[in-house]
mmCIF file of C-alpha atoms and ligand atoms in Angstrom:
data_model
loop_
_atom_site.group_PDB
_atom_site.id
_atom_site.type_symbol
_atom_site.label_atom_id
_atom_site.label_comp_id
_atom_site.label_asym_id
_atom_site.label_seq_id
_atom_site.Cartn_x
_atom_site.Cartn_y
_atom_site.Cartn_z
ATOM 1 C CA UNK K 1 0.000 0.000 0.000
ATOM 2 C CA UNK K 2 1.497 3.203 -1.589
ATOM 3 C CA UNK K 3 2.449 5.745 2.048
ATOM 4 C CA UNK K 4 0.872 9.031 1.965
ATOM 5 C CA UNK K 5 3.316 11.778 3.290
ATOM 6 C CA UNK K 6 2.208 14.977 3.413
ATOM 7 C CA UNK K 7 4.289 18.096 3.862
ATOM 8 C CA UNK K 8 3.636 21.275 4.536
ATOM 9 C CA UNK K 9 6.222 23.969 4.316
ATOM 10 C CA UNK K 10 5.596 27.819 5.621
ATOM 11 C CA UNK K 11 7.658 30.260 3.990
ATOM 12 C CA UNK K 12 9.232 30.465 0.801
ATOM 13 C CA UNK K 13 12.561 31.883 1.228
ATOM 14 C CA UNK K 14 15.936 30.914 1.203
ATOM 15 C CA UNK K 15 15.057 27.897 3.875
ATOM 16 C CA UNK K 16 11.359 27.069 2.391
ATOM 17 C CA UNK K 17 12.835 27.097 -1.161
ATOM 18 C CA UNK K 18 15.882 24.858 -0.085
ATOM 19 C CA UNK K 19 13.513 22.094 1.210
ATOM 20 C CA UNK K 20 11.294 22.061 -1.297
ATOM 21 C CA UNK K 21 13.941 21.850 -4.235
ATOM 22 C CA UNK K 22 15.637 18.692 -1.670
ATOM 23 C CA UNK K 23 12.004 17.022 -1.286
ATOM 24 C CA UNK K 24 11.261 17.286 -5.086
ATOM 25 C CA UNK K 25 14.242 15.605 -5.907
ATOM 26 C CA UNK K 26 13.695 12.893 -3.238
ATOM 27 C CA UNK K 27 10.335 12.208 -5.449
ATOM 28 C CA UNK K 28 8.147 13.965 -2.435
ATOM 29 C CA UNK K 29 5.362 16.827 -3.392
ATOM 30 C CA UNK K 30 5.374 19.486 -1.034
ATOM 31 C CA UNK K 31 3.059 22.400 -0.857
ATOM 32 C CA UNK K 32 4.302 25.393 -0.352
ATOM 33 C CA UNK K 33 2.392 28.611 1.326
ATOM 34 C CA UNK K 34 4.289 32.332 1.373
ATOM 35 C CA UNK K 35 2.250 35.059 2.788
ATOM 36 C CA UNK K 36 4.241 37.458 0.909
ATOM 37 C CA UNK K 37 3.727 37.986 -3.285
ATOM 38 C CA UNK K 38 6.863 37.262 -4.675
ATOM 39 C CA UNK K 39 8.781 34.297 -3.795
ATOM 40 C CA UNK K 40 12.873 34.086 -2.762
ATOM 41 C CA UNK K 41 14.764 37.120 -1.736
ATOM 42 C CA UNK K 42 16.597 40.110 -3.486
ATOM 43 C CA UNK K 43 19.602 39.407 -3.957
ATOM 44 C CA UNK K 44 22.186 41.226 -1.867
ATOM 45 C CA UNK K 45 25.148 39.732 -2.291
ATOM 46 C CA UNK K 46 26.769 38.499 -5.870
ATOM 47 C CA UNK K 47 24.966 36.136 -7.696
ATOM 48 C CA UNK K 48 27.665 33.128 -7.900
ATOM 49 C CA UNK K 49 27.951 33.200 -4.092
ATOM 50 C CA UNK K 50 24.190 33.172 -3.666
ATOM 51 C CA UNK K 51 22.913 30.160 -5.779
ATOM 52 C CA UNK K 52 22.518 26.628 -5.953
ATOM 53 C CA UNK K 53 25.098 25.017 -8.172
ATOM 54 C CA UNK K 54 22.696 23.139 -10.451
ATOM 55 C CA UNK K 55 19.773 25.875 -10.363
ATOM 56 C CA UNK K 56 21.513 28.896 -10.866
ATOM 57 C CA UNK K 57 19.914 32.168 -11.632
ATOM 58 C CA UNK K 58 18.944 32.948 -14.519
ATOM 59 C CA UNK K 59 21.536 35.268 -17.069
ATOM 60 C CA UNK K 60 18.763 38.229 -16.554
ATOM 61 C CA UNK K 61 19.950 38.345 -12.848
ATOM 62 C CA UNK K 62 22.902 40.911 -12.872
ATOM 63 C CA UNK K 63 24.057 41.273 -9.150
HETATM 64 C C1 LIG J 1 18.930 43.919 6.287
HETATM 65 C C2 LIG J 1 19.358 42.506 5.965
HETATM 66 C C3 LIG J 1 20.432 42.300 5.093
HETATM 67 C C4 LIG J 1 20.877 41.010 4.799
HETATM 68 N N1 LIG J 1 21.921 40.848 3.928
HETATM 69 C C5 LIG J 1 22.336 39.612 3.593
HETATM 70 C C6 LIG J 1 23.389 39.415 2.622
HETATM 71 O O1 LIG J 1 23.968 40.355 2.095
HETATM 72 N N2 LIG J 1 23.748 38.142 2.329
HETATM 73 C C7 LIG J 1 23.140 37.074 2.898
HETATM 74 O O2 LIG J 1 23.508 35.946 2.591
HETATM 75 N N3 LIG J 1 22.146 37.239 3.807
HETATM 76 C C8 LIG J 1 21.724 38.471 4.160
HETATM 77 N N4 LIG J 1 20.711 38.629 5.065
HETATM 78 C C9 LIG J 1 20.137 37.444 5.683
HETATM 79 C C10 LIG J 1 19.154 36.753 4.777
HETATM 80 O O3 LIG J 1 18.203 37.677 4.282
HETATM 81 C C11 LIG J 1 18.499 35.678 5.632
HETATM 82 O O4 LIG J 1 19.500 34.836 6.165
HETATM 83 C C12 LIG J 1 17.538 34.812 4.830
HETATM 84 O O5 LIG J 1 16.568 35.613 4.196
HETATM 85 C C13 LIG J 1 16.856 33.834 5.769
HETATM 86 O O6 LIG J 1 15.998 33.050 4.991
HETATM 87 P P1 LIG J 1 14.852 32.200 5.638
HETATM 88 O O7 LIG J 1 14.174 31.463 4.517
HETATM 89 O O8 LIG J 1 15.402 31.373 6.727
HETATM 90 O O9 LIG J 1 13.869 33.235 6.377
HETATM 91 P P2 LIG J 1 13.115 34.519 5.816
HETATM 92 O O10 LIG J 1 13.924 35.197 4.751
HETATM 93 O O11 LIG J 1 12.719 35.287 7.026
HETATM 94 O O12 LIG J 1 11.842 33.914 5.099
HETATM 95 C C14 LIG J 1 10.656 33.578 5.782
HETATM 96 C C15 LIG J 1 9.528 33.592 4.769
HETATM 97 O O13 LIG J 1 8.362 33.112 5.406
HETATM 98 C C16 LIG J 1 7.271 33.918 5.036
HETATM 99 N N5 LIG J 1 6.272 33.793 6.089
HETATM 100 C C17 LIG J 1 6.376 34.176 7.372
HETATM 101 N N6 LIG J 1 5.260 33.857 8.064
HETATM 102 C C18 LIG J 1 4.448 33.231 7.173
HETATM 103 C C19 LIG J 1 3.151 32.661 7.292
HETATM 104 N N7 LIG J 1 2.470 32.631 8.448
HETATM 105 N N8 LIG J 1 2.607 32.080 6.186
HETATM 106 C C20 LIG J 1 3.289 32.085 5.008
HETATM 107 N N9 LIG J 1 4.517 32.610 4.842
HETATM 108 C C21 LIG J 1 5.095 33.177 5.923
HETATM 109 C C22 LIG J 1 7.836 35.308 4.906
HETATM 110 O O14 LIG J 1 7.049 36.130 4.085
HETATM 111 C C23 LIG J 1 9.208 34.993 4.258
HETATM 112 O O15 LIG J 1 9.158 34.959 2.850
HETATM 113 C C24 LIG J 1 20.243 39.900 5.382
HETATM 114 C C25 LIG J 1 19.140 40.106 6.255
HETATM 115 C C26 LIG J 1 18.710 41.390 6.544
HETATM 116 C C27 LIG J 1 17.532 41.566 7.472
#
């Protein structure tokens, strides 16, 4: 019988977005809720030091 895991996750920043891109890739389907209405962060700091080495940002990010 097929396990039913359900997982919530508050918050989509930096933390929410890094356990939801770890539980996709571990075949899980997380839901995500952010109160705010844009998801992630600006970026403060330069863009190589602030991204996941097989996601990076996309070229149209210039930081
Ligand atoms: C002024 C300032 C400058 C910074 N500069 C840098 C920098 O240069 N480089 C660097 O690496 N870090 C910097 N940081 C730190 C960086 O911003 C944080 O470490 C990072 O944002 C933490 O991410 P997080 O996902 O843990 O939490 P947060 O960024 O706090 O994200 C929490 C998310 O949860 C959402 N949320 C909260 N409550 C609810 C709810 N009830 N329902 C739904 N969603 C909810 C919020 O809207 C938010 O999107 C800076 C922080 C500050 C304040």
């Amino acid at each position: 019988m097929e396990k039913k895991r359900v997982v919530i996750i508050v918050g989509a920043c930096v933390s929410g977005l890094t356990v939801c891109k770890d539980l996709l890739e571990l075949d899980g389907r997380p839901t995500l809720f952010e109160a705010d209405t844009v998801l992630g962060t600006e970026l403060q700091t330069p863009r190589p030091m602030y991204q996941y080495s097989d996601f990076p940002w996309p070229e149209s990010v210039t930081v």
